[in-house]
Amino acid sequence: MAAQQTPPPEAGGDSPRRIIHIDMDAFYAAIEQRDHPGLRGRPVVVGGDPGGRGVVATCSYEAREYGIHSAMPAARARRLCPKAVFLRPRFDAYRRESARIFALLREYTSLVEPLALDEAYLDVSGPCREGATATGLAREIRARVRELTGLVASAGVSYNKFLAKLASDMDKPDGLCVITPERGPGIAASLPVGRFHGIGRATEAKLRRLGIRTGADLGSWTVERLRPHLGVRADYFHQLARGIDTRPVRSHRLRKSLGTETTFARDLHDREEMLRALEELAGRAGASLRRRGLEARTLTVKVRFDDFRLVTRSRRGEPPYTGEEPMRAALDELLDRALRPPRPVRLLGVTFSLLQPADSGDANQLDLL
Ligand code: DCP
Ligand code: MG
């Protein structure tokens, strides 16, 4: 009942935390438009070769009006908007801007958690500055980022990470949105579960089959009933549905690996089909690698067979994997080594590990990670 909803009693005592989520607008594309004034106001797509099999890393908001978005094949983007300007990424420039932005964020608190080159959580619950509200700080950060870099940051302010990130997306681009403890539970309740942190397409489809579409639907189930469907994550999602998220902001989050996997509704028998699935998984994992400005020394393919036997096969990349390169040959080799002997497959996964900053050696970049 809405009338009975009180602000969530989150960990950390009676006073709610104050979290800011910063996310730069069209980050790579905005840097290109800033550095090449002729591109301002025009559809700009940054990514792979539209003549080949490249994908879109990001695009300017002008390009988004044509339906272009991240992770789409660049060839398709060009069909949607032939007059768009296609550029290859200049990672050095993006990393340099990122380092400057993070240095600025750290003036406000040491509790800065990077999520990507252009994205971070700040916990400003502590004594940041006498009398400053989190919203006031977010406003100031946005103004200073613009002054320092000529780029636009959107910000979300709330009492936890989940809602702060949601908020930064709400008024994008050039947005500042605040979700108060009074509004949080209602917003979480009305949210489609696909927007929840950690609920991907597969989980979303599974929940839909159970008749769960929104946070309110999810919250109306008990954790015990959800557990068979969501496993260990049932509690976490159940809390999100009520606007509760106790994850702390971690300033030194050292990632060891990055990967993604999927369990198929029906076992795969066809090798070509397996290879295509692996390519898709590698594409997604590669995008997270690029977003974080990382490269990986090792690529691992994970296969679970219909008899539940699990096999992993790895290989080293020389030079390291950046998430940019065609993966088919490497995946083909790993699949070959895993399928001995061949059997139907119920799960496939791709993981990048032994991560390092792309073109390492930059102290600021190491700091960012
Ligand atoms: N990126 C990428 N591949 C993806 C997604 C993103 O290479 N599949 C890169 C390019 C983006 C940067 O990471 O500029 C930041 O990602 P965001 O999701 O924050 O996207 P943008 O900053 O470009 O746009 P916005 O945040 O305004 O939606
Ligand atoms: Mg962004």
mmCIF file of C-alpha atoms and ligand atoms in Angstrom:
data_model
loop_
_atom_site.group_PDB
_atom_site.id
_atom_site.type_symbol
_atom_site.label_atom_id
_atom_site.label_comp_id
_atom_site.label_asym_id
_atom_site.label_seq_id
_atom_site.Cartn_x
_atom_site.Cartn_y
_atom_site.Cartn_z
ATOM 1 C CA MET A 1 0.000 0.000 0.000
ATOM 2 C CA ALA A 2 1.404 3.362 -0.952
ATOM 3 C CA ALA A 3 0.164 4.933 2.266
ATOM 4 C CA GLN A 4 2.245 2.553 4.326
ATOM 5 C CA GLN A 5 5.448 3.093 2.434
ATOM 6 C CA THR A 6 8.106 4.705 4.555
ATOM 7 C CA PRO A 7 11.573 5.636 3.423
ATOM 8 C CA PRO A 8 13.559 2.405 3.363
ATOM 9 C CA PRO A 9 15.545 1.621 6.505
ATOM 10 C CA GLU A 10 18.875 1.144 4.808
ATOM 11 C CA ALA A 11 22.071 -0.037 6.365
ATOM 12 C CA GLY A 12 24.142 2.748 7.793
ATOM 13 C CA GLY A 13 21.813 4.128 10.430
ATOM 14 C CA ASP A 14 18.939 6.555 10.381
ATOM 15 C CA SER A 15 20.368 9.228 8.130
ATOM 16 C CA PRO A 16 20.148 8.177 4.502
ATOM 17 C CA ARG A 17 23.297 8.080 2.412
ATOM 18 C CA ARG A 18 23.874 10.694 -0.273
ATOM 19 C CA ILE A 19 25.079 9.241 -3.549
ATOM 20 C CA ILE A 20 25.818 11.067 -6.787
ATOM 21 C CA HIS A 21 26.097 9.230 -10.100
ATOM 22 C CA ILE A 22 27.917 11.089 -12.851
ATOM 23 C CA ASP A 23 27.641 9.963 -16.471
ATOM 24 C CA MET A 24 29.064 11.981 -19.342
ATOM 25 C CA ASP A 25 26.778 12.593 -22.317
ATOM 26 C CA ALA A 26 27.723 10.782 -25.537
ATOM 27 C CA PHE A 27 31.248 10.683 -24.161
ATOM 28 C CA TYR A 28 33.451 9.661 -27.108
ATOM 29 C CA ALA A 29 31.282 11.514 -29.627
ATOM 30 C CA ALA A 30 31.176 14.661 -27.476
ATOM 31 C CA ILE A 31 34.977 14.718 -27.352
ATOM 32 C CA GLU A 32 35.120 14.429 -31.146
ATOM 33 C CA GLN A 33 32.622 17.268 -31.546
ATOM 34 C CA ARG A 34 34.539 19.430 -29.108
ATOM 35 C CA ASP A 35 37.854 18.795 -30.876
ATOM 36 C CA HIS A 36 36.410 19.186 -34.380
ATOM 37 C CA PRO A 37 34.029 22.153 -34.312
ATOM 38 C CA GLY A 38 32.824 21.262 -37.818
ATOM 39 C CA LEU A 39 31.154 18.186 -36.320
ATOM 40 C CA ARG A 40 29.047 20.069 -33.779
ATOM 41 C CA GLY A 41 25.324 19.765 -34.304
ATOM 42 C CA ARG A 42 25.858 16.886 -36.727
ATOM 43 C CA PRO A 43 25.243 13.144 -36.448
ATOM 44 C CA VAL A 44 28.573 11.631 -35.425
ATOM 45 C CA VAL A 45 29.152 7.916 -34.951
ATOM 46 C CA VAL A 46 32.269 6.628 -33.180
ATOM 47 C CA GLY A 47 33.156 2.981 -33.647
ATOM 48 C CA GLY A 48 34.275 0.357 -36.101
ATOM 49 C CA ASP A 49 34.338 0.423 -39.864
ATOM 50 C CA PRO A 50 30.828 0.813 -41.354
ATOM 51 C CA GLY A 51 32.139 -0.900 -44.489
ATOM 52 C CA GLY A 52 33.111 -3.971 -42.510
ATOM 53 C CA ARG A 53 31.864 -5.730 -39.433
ATOM 54 C CA GLY A 54 32.546 -2.891 -36.983
ATOM 55 C CA VAL A 55 30.108 -1.899 -34.247
ATOM 56 C CA VAL A 56 29.019 1.483 -32.926
ATOM 57 C CA ALA A 57 30.782 2.433 -29.672
ATOM 58 C CA THR A 58 28.617 5.504 -29.262
ATOM 59 C CA CYS A 59 27.091 8.349 -31.253
ATOM 60 C CA SER A 60 26.106 11.973 -30.798
ATOM 61 C CA TYR A 61 22.555 12.808 -29.757
ATOM 62 C CA GLU A 62 21.964 14.109 -33.300
ATOM 63 C CA ALA A 63 22.707 10.569 -34.554
ATOM 64 C CA ARG A 64 20.424 9.011 -31.940
ATOM 65 C CA GLU A 65 17.457 10.696 -33.612
ATOM 66 C CA TYR A 66 17.988 8.293 -36.503
ATOM 67 C CA GLY A 67 17.759 5.308 -34.174
ATOM 68 C CA ILE A 68 21.505 4.728 -33.989
ATOM 69 C CA HIS A 69 22.827 3.434 -30.662
ATOM 70 C CA SER A 70 25.813 1.736 -29.012
ATOM 71 C CA ALA A 71 26.618 -1.853 -29.986
ATOM 72 C CA MET A 72 24.685 -1.665 -33.276
ATOM 73 C CA PRO A 73 26.565 -2.801 -36.401
ATOM 74 C CA ALA A 74 28.169 0.274 -37.931
ATOM 75 C CA ALA A 75 26.921 -0.792 -41.362
ATOM 76 C CA ARG A 76 23.359 -0.618 -40.093
ATOM 77 C CA ALA A 77 24.021 2.807 -38.577
ATOM 78 C CA ARG A 78 25.148 4.031 -41.969
ATOM 79 C CA ARG A 79 21.979 2.735 -43.597
ATOM 80 C CA LEU A 80 19.928 4.573 -40.965
ATOM 81 C CA CYS A 81 21.794 7.819 -41.522
ATOM 82 C CA PRO A 82 24.046 7.883 -44.598
ATOM 83 C CA LYS A 83 25.090 11.482 -43.964
ATOM 84 C CA ALA A 84 26.447 10.721 -40.491
ATOM 85 C CA VAL A 85 30.172 11.199 -39.949
ATOM 86 C CA PHE A 86 31.871 7.910 -38.990
ATOM 87 C CA LEU A 87 35.004 8.098 -36.879
ATOM 88 C CA ARG A 88 37.346 5.511 -35.425
ATOM 89 C CA PRO A 89 37.842 5.892 -31.673
ATOM 90 C CA ARG A 90 40.809 7.822 -30.272
ATOM 91 C CA PHE A 91 41.160 6.048 -26.951
ATOM 92 C CA ASP A 92 44.143 8.137 -25.844
ATOM 93 C CA ALA A 93 42.067 11.292 -25.991
ATOM 94 C CA TYR A 94 39.157 9.667 -24.155
ATOM 95 C CA ARG A 95 41.376 8.350 -21.404
ATOM 96 C CA ARG A 96 43.013 11.726 -20.971
ATOM 97 C CA GLU A 97 39.647 13.429 -20.494
ATOM 98 C CA SER A 98 38.551 10.669 -18.167
ATOM 99 C CA ALA A 99 41.616 11.157 -15.958
ATOM 100 C CA ARG A 100 40.938 14.898 -15.708
ATOM 101 C CA ILE A 101 37.304 14.337 -14.827
ATOM 102 C CA PHE A 102 38.147 11.764 -12.164
ATOM 103 C CA ALA A 103 40.756 14.066 -10.627
ATOM 104 C CA LEU A 104 38.048 16.704 -10.327
ATOM 105 C CA LEU A 105 35.564 14.253 -8.788
ATOM 106 C CA ARG A 106 38.130 13.239 -6.194
ATOM 107 C CA GLU A 107 38.306 16.826 -4.969
ATOM 108 C CA TYR A 108 34.848 16.239 -3.535
ATOM 109 C CA THR A 109 35.373 12.908 -1.809
ATOM 110 C CA SER A 110 37.806 10.012 -1.835
ATOM 111 C CA LEU A 111 34.788 7.709 -2.180
ATOM 112 C CA VAL A 112 34.702 7.739 -5.966
ATOM 113 C CA GLU A 113 33.898 4.468 -7.711
ATOM 114 C CA PRO A 114 34.632 4.370 -11.453
ATOM 115 C CA LEU A 115 32.223 2.295 -13.539
ATOM 116 C CA ALA A 116 33.548 3.265 -16.925
ATOM 117 C CA LEU A 117 35.763 5.941 -18.418
ATOM 118 C CA ASP A 118 32.843 8.354 -18.268
ATOM 119 C CA GLU A 119 30.889 7.160 -15.291
ATOM 120 C CA ALA A 120 31.293 7.123 -11.502
ATOM 121 C CA TYR A 121 29.522 6.967 -8.183
ATOM 122 C CA LEU A 122 30.412 9.437 -5.427
ATOM 123 C CA ASP A 123 29.414 8.943 -1.827
ATOM 124 C CA VAL A 124 29.043 12.425 -0.366
ATOM 125 C CA SER A 125 27.336 11.366 2.875
ATOM 126 C CA GLY A 126 30.383 12.386 4.873
ATOM 127 C CA PRO A 127 31.323 15.934 5.675
ATOM 128 C CA CYS A 128 32.069 17.113 2.150
ATOM 129 C CA ARG A 129 31.617 20.774 2.759
ATOM 130 C CA GLU A 130 29.815 22.750 5.421
ATOM 131 C CA GLY A 131 26.167 23.143 4.551
ATOM 132 C CA ALA A 132 26.443 21.694 1.039
ATOM 133 C CA THR A 133 23.601 19.485 -0.132
ATOM 134 C CA ALA A 134 24.269 16.540 -2.440
ATOM 135 C CA THR A 135 22.180 18.270 -5.083
ATOM 136 C CA GLY A 136 24.209 21.445 -4.706
ATOM 137 C CA LEU A 137 27.418 19.470 -5.083
ATOM 138 C CA ALA A 138 26.097 17.696 -8.173
ATOM 139 C CA ARG A 139 25.164 21.038 -9.720
ATOM 140 C CA GLU A 140 28.628 22.385 -8.989
ATOM 141 C CA ILE A 141 30.372 19.276 -10.364
ATOM 142 C CA ARG A 142 28.413 19.542 -13.603
ATOM 143 C CA ALA A 143 29.375 23.191 -13.996
ATOM 144 C CA ARG A 144 33.032 22.521 -13.244
ATOM 145 C CA VAL A 145 33.270 19.533 -15.579
ATOM 146 C CA ARG A 146 31.881 21.685 -18.363
ATOM 147 C CA GLU A 147 34.304 24.496 -17.559
ATOM 148 C CA LEU A 148 37.297 22.169 -17.355
ATOM 149 C CA THR A 149 36.612 19.950 -20.351
ATOM 150 C CA GLY A 150 33.933 21.615 -22.452
ATOM 151 C CA LEU A 151 31.921 18.406 -22.090
ATOM 152 C CA VAL A 152 28.528 17.825 -20.560
ATOM 153 C CA ALA A 153 27.951 15.557 -17.562
ATOM 154 C CA SER A 154 24.546 14.358 -16.435
ATOM 155 C CA ALA A 155 24.085 13.655 -12.747
ATOM 156 C CA GLY A 156 21.722 11.664 -10.592
ATOM 157 C CA VAL A 157 21.366 12.151 -6.865
ATOM 158 C CA SER A 158 19.754 9.719 -4.477
ATOM 159 C CA TYR A 159 20.161 7.702 -1.302
ATOM 160 C CA ASN A 160 21.659 4.618 -2.988
ATOM 161 C CA LYS A 161 23.565 3.555 -6.080
ATOM 162 C CA PHE A 162 20.675 1.931 -7.918
ATOM 163 C CA LEU A 163 18.474 5.030 -7.755
ATOM 164 C CA ALA A 164 21.314 7.496 -8.331
ATOM 165 C CA LYS A 165 22.212 5.744 -11.582
ATOM 166 C CA LEU A 166 18.600 5.613 -12.612
ATOM 167 C CA ALA A 167 18.302 9.326 -11.874
ATOM 168 C CA SER A 168 21.302 10.334 -13.984
ATOM 169 C CA ASP A 169 19.601 8.718 -16.971
ATOM 170 C CA MET A 170 16.239 10.396 -16.438
ATOM 171 C CA ASP A 171 16.993 13.900 -17.699
ATOM 172 C CA LYS A 172 19.815 12.972 -20.056
ATOM 173 C CA PRO A 173 21.387 14.782 -21.890
ATOM 174 C CA ASP A 174 22.499 17.725 -19.731
ATOM 175 C CA GLY A 175 20.347 16.522 -16.863
ATOM 176 C CA LEU A 176 20.313 16.706 -13.111
ATOM 177 C CA CYS A 177 17.698 14.581 -11.411
ATOM 178 C CA VAL A 178 17.131 13.909 -7.728
ATOM 179 C CA ILE A 179 15.288 10.910 -6.301
ATOM 180 C CA THR A 180 14.387 11.589 -2.683
ATOM 181 C CA PRO A 181 13.747 8.866 -0.065
ATOM 182 C CA GLU A 182 10.049 9.739 -0.327
ATOM 183 C CA ARG A 183 9.930 9.118 -4.082
ATOM 184 C CA GLY A 184 12.386 6.203 -4.297
ATOM 185 C CA PRO A 185 10.091 3.283 -3.430
ATOM 186 C CA GLY A 186 7.363 4.514 -5.789
ATOM 187 C CA ILE A 187 9.809 4.910 -8.669
ATOM 188 C CA ALA A 188 11.292 1.453 -8.085
ATOM 189 C CA ALA A 189 7.780 -0.023 -7.965
ATOM 190 C CA SER A 190 6.780 1.459 -11.309
ATOM 191 C CA LEU A 191 10.034 0.510 -13.042
ATOM 192 C CA PRO A 192 10.096 -2.331 -15.614
ATOM 193 C CA VAL A 193 12.324 -5.058 -14.136
ATOM 194 C CA GLY A 194 14.561 -4.914 -17.216
ATOM 195 C CA ARG A 195 15.864 -1.586 -15.914
ATOM 196 C CA PHE A 196 16.978 -3.126 -12.618
ATOM 197 C CA HIS A 197 20.672 -3.360 -12.005
ATOM 198 C CA GLY A 198 21.775 -6.882 -12.911
ATOM 199 C CA ILE A 199 18.603 -8.012 -14.682
ATOM 200 C CA GLY A 200 19.561 -8.811 -18.249
ATOM 201 C CA ARG A 201 17.394 -9.893 -21.127
ATOM 202 C CA ALA A 202 17.310 -13.561 -20.112
ATOM 203 C CA THR A 203 16.222 -12.866 -16.533
ATOM 204 C CA GLU A 204 13.717 -10.302 -17.752
ATOM 205 C CA ALA A 205 12.131 -12.888 -20.062
ATOM 206 C CA LYS A 206 12.054 -15.436 -17.265
ATOM 207 C CA LEU A 207 10.325 -12.968 -14.953
ATOM 208 C CA ARG A 208 7.840 -12.022 -17.645
ATOM 209 C CA ARG A 209 6.830 -15.667 -17.922
ATOM 210 C CA LEU A 210 6.076 -15.546 -14.196
ATOM 211 C CA GLY A 211 3.910 -12.469 -14.721
ATOM 212 C CA ILE A 212 6.498 -10.141 -13.199
ATOM 213 C CA ARG A 213 6.968 -6.985 -15.241
ATOM 214 C CA THR A 214 7.541 -4.175 -12.775
ATOM 215 C CA GLY A 215 9.176 -3.560 -9.427
ATOM 216 C CA ALA A 216 5.738 -3.681 -7.823
ATOM 217 C CA ASP A 217 5.121 -7.155 -9.300
ATOM 218 C CA LEU A 218 8.489 -8.325 -8.045
ATOM 219 C CA GLY A 219 7.943 -6.816 -4.596
ATOM 220 C CA SER A 220 4.601 -8.577 -4.248
ATOM 221 C CA TRP A 221 6.365 -11.978 -4.309
ATOM 222 C CA THR A 222 8.129 -13.287 -1.241
ATOM 223 C CA VAL A 223 11.865 -13.871 -1.466
ATOM 224 C CA GLU A 224 11.247 -17.574 -0.830
ATOM 225 C CA ARG A 225 9.008 -17.817 -3.886
ATOM 226 C CA LEU A 226 11.488 -15.902 -6.018
ATOM 227 C CA ARG A 227 14.504 -17.924 -4.977
ATOM 228 C CA PRO A 228 13.905 -20.968 -7.221
ATOM 229 C CA HIS A 229 13.784 -18.587 -10.187
ATOM 230 C CA LEU A 230 16.431 -16.028 -9.295
ATOM 231 C CA GLY A 231 18.775 -18.079 -7.145
ATOM 232 C CA VAL A 232 21.207 -16.210 -4.943
ATOM 233 C CA ARG A 233 20.158 -12.901 -6.414
ATOM 234 C CA ALA A 234 16.550 -13.150 -5.223
ATOM 235 C CA ASP A 235 17.156 -11.106 -2.073
ATOM 236 C CA TYR A 236 19.034 -8.409 -3.885
ATOM 237 C CA PHE A 237 16.375 -7.916 -6.576
ATOM 238 C CA HIS A 238 13.619 -8.070 -3.996
ATOM 239 C CA GLN A 239 15.246 -5.181 -2.178
ATOM 240 C CA LEU A 240 15.772 -3.182 -5.355
ATOM 241 C CA ALA A 241 12.065 -3.547 -6.024
ATOM 242 C CA ARG A 242 11.451 -1.592 -2.836
ATOM 243 C CA GLY A 243 14.062 1.024 -3.657
ATOM 244 C CA ILE A 244 16.622 -0.463 -1.284
ATOM 245 C CA ASP A 245 20.228 -0.982 -2.303
ATOM 246 C CA THR A 246 22.882 -1.305 0.378
ATOM 247 C CA ARG A 247 25.885 -1.728 -1.926
ATOM 248 C CA PRO A 248 28.638 0.614 -0.719
ATOM 249 C CA VAL A 249 30.525 2.947 -3.028
ATOM 250 C CA ARG A 250 33.896 1.272 -3.473
ATOM 251 C CA SER A 251 36.779 3.473 -4.458
ATOM 252 C CA HIS A 252 39.225 0.688 -5.203
ATOM 253 C CA ARG A 253 37.363 -1.903 -7.062
ATOM 254 C CA LEU A 254 39.904 -4.167 -8.575
ATOM 255 C CA ARG A 255 38.388 -6.235 -11.292
ATOM 256 C CA LYS A 256 39.990 -9.534 -12.062
ATOM 257 C CA SER A 257 37.892 -10.529 -15.013
ATOM 258 C CA LEU A 258 35.040 -9.438 -17.203
ATOM 259 C CA GLY A 259 32.728 -11.825 -18.891
ATOM 260 C CA THR A 260 29.291 -12.941 -19.800
ATOM 261 C CA GLU A 261 27.547 -16.259 -20.271
ATOM 262 C CA THR A 262 24.207 -17.622 -21.239
ATOM 263 C CA THR A 263 22.196 -20.769 -20.640
ATOM 264 C CA PHE A 264 20.165 -21.832 -23.637
ATOM 265 C CA ALA A 265 16.488 -22.688 -23.396
ATOM 266 C CA ARG A 266 17.299 -25.680 -25.645
ATOM 267 C CA ASP A 267 20.691 -27.367 -25.912
ATOM 268 C CA LEU A 268 22.771 -26.444 -28.937
ATOM 269 C CA HIS A 269 23.848 -29.273 -31.243
ATOM 270 C CA ASP A 270 25.167 -27.316 -34.176
ATOM 271 C CA ARG A 271 28.773 -26.160 -34.003
ATOM 272 C CA GLU A 272 28.188 -23.120 -36.192
ATOM 273 C CA GLU A 273 25.373 -22.047 -33.892
ATOM 274 C CA MET A 274 27.694 -22.382 -30.896
ATOM 275 C CA LEU A 275 30.301 -20.272 -32.606
ATOM 276 C CA ARG A 276 27.767 -17.560 -33.400
ATOM 277 C CA ALA A 277 26.629 -17.506 -29.759
ATOM 278 C CA LEU A 278 30.243 -17.219 -28.617
ATOM 279 C CA GLU A 279 30.799 -14.333 -31.007
ATOM 280 C CA GLU A 280 27.806 -12.521 -29.576
ATOM 281 C CA LEU A 281 28.981 -13.096 -26.008
ATOM 282 C CA ALA A 282 32.485 -11.956 -26.900
ATOM 283 C CA GLY A 283 30.988 -8.849 -28.500
ATOM 284 C CA ARG A 284 29.222 -7.967 -25.269
ATOM 285 C CA ALA A 285 32.229 -8.712 -23.084
ATOM 286 C CA GLY A 286 34.416 -6.745 -25.497
ATOM 287 C CA ALA A 287 32.125 -3.731 -25.169
ATOM 288 C CA SER A 288 32.535 -3.757 -21.366
ATOM 289 C CA LEU A 289 36.259 -4.034 -21.832
ATOM 290 C CA ARG A 290 36.260 -0.958 -24.086
ATOM 291 C CA ARG A 291 33.943 0.993 -21.833
ATOM 292 C CA ARG A 292 36.374 0.501 -18.976
ATOM 293 C CA GLY A 293 39.435 1.336 -21.055
ATOM 294 C CA LEU A 294 40.896 -2.093 -20.343
ATOM 295 C CA GLU A 295 42.621 -4.778 -22.301
ATOM 296 C CA ALA A 296 42.939 -8.445 -21.424
ATOM 297 C CA ARG A 297 45.800 -10.851 -21.626
ATOM 298 C CA THR A 298 43.594 -13.927 -21.506
ATOM 299 C CA LEU A 299 40.439 -15.078 -23.231
ATOM 300 C CA THR A 300 38.466 -17.985 -21.806
ATOM 301 C CA VAL A 301 35.603 -19.950 -23.265
ATOM 302 C CA LYS A 302 33.367 -21.839 -20.869
ATOM 303 C CA VAL A 303 31.186 -24.705 -21.997
ATOM 304 C CA ARG A 304 28.657 -26.660 -19.976
ATOM 305 C CA PHE A 305 27.476 -29.812 -21.709
ATOM 306 C CA ASP A 306 24.047 -31.403 -21.501
ATOM 307 C CA ASP A 307 25.432 -33.783 -18.851
ATOM 308 C CA PHE A 308 26.428 -30.690 -16.814
ATOM 309 C CA ARG A 309 30.122 -31.337 -17.279
ATOM 310 C CA LEU A 310 31.952 -28.002 -17.295
ATOM 311 C CA VAL A 311 34.994 -27.287 -19.441
ATOM 312 C CA THR A 312 36.986 -24.066 -19.747
ATOM 313 C CA ARG A 313 39.650 -23.401 -22.345
ATOM 314 C CA SER A 314 41.884 -20.321 -22.401
ATOM 315 C CA ARG A 315 44.393 -18.662 -24.598
ATOM 316 C CA ARG A 316 46.648 -15.651 -24.351
ATOM 317 C CA GLY A 317 46.339 -12.714 -26.689
ATOM 318 C CA GLU A 318 49.480 -11.291 -28.195
ATOM 319 C CA PRO A 319 49.058 -8.307 -28.274
ATOM 320 C CA PRO A 320 46.388 -8.254 -25.532
ATOM 321 C CA TYR A 321 42.702 -8.333 -26.448
ATOM 322 C CA THR A 322 41.085 -4.892 -26.584
ATOM 323 C CA GLY A 323 37.549 -5.949 -27.426
ATOM 324 C CA GLU A 324 38.039 -4.376 -30.843
ATOM 325 C CA GLU A 325 39.477 -7.275 -32.795
ATOM 326 C CA PRO A 326 37.559 -9.976 -34.674
ATOM 327 C CA MET A 327 37.251 -12.882 -32.261
ATOM 328 C CA ARG A 328 35.993 -15.616 -34.518
ATOM 329 C CA ALA A 329 39.280 -17.418 -35.098
ATOM 330 C CA ALA A 330 40.236 -17.419 -31.415
ATOM 331 C CA LEU A 331 36.778 -18.568 -30.348
ATOM 332 C CA ASP A 332 36.801 -21.243 -33.009
ATOM 333 C CA GLU A 333 40.059 -22.623 -31.675
ATOM 334 C CA LEU A 334 38.873 -22.597 -28.062
ATOM 335 C CA LEU A 335 35.571 -24.202 -28.979
ATOM 336 C CA ASP A 336 37.468 -26.868 -30.857
ATOM 337 C CA ARG A 337 39.576 -27.624 -27.787
ATOM 338 C CA ALA A 338 36.482 -27.721 -25.561
ATOM 339 C CA LEU A 339 34.394 -30.019 -27.769
ATOM 340 C CA ARG A 340 36.457 -33.128 -27.214
ATOM 341 C CA PRO A 341 34.411 -35.123 -27.675
ATOM 342 C CA PRO A 342 31.529 -33.046 -29.110
ATOM 343 C CA ARG A 343 28.300 -33.108 -27.090
ATOM 344 C CA PRO A 344 25.197 -30.959 -26.949
ATOM 345 C CA VAL A 345 25.821 -27.713 -25.086
ATOM 346 C CA ARG A 346 23.545 -26.055 -22.508
ATOM 347 C CA LEU A 347 25.675 -23.054 -21.532
ATOM 348 C CA LEU A 348 28.356 -20.956 -23.182
ATOM 349 C CA GLY A 349 30.428 -18.185 -21.671
ATOM 350 C CA VAL A 350 33.236 -15.853 -22.686
ATOM 351 C CA THR A 351 35.543 -14.202 -20.145
ATOM 352 C CA PHE A 352 38.410 -11.770 -20.472
ATOM 353 C CA SER A 353 40.928 -11.883 -17.625
ATOM 354 C CA LEU A 354 44.381 -10.668 -16.604
ATOM 355 C CA LEU A 355 43.034 -7.193 -17.188
ATOM 356 C CA GLN A 356 45.206 -4.139 -17.528
ATOM 357 C CA PRO A 357 44.628 -0.547 -18.569
ATOM 358 C CA ALA A 358 44.720 -0.302 -22.354
ATOM 359 C CA ASP A 359 48.181 1.027 -23.333
ATOM 360 C CA SER A 360 49.159 0.820 -19.678
ATOM 361 C CA GLY A 361 51.779 2.886 -17.984
ATOM 362 C CA ASP A 362 49.664 5.942 -17.281
ATOM 363 C CA ALA A 363 49.554 6.534 -13.525
ATOM 364 C CA ASN A 364 46.212 8.319 -13.663
ATOM 365 C CA GLN A 365 44.742 5.456 -15.577
ATOM 366 C CA LEU A 366 45.950 2.947 -13.015
ATOM 367 C CA ASP A 367 44.375 5.107 -10.373
ATOM 368 C CA LEU A 368 41.090 5.018 -12.248
ATOM 369 C CA LEU A 369 41.022 1.259 -12.088
HETATM 370 N N1 DCP B 1 30.959 2.359 -25.187
HETATM 371 C C1 DCP B 1 31.404 1.370 -26.078
HETATM 372 N N2 DCP B 1 30.576 0.305 -26.394
HETATM 373 C C2 DCP B 1 29.321 0.210 -25.829
HETATM 374 C C3 DCP B 1 28.872 1.196 -24.925
HETATM 375 C C4 DCP B 1 29.727 2.279 -24.637
HETATM 376 O O1 DCP B 1 32.524 1.447 -26.576
HETATM 377 N N3 DCP B 1 28.519 -0.818 -26.155
HETATM 378 C C5 DCP B 1 31.853 3.518 -24.889
HETATM 379 C C6 DCP B 1 31.525 4.703 -25.757
HETATM 380 C C7 DCP B 1 30.811 5.674 -24.858
HETATM 381 C C8 DCP B 1 31.375 5.342 -23.484
HETATM 382 O O2 DCP B 1 31.711 3.957 -23.533
HETATM 383 O O3 DCP B 1 31.025 7.023 -25.218
HETATM 384 C C9 DCP B 1 30.397 5.626 -22.367
HETATM 385 O O4 DCP B 1 29.249 4.788 -22.472
HETATM 386 P P1 DCP B 1 27.794 5.312 -22.138
HETATM 387 O O5 DCP B 1 26.913 4.125 -22.083
HETATM 388 O O6 DCP B 1 27.832 6.216 -20.952
HETATM 389 O O7 DCP B 1 27.367 6.120 -23.436
HETATM 390 P P2 DCP B 1 27.637 7.628 -23.829
HETATM 391 O O8 DCP B 1 28.405 8.359 -22.780
HETATM 392 O O9 DCP B 1 28.272 7.651 -25.174
HETATM 393 O O10 DCP B 1 26.196 8.221 -23.991
HETATM 394 P P3 DCP B 1 25.137 8.619 -22.844
HETATM 395 O O11 DCP B 1 25.778 8.328 -21.524
HETATM 396 O O12 DCP B 1 24.874 10.068 -23.061
HETATM 397 O O13 DCP B 1 23.936 7.787 -23.124
HETATM 398 MG MG MG B 2 27.824 8.301 -20.783
#
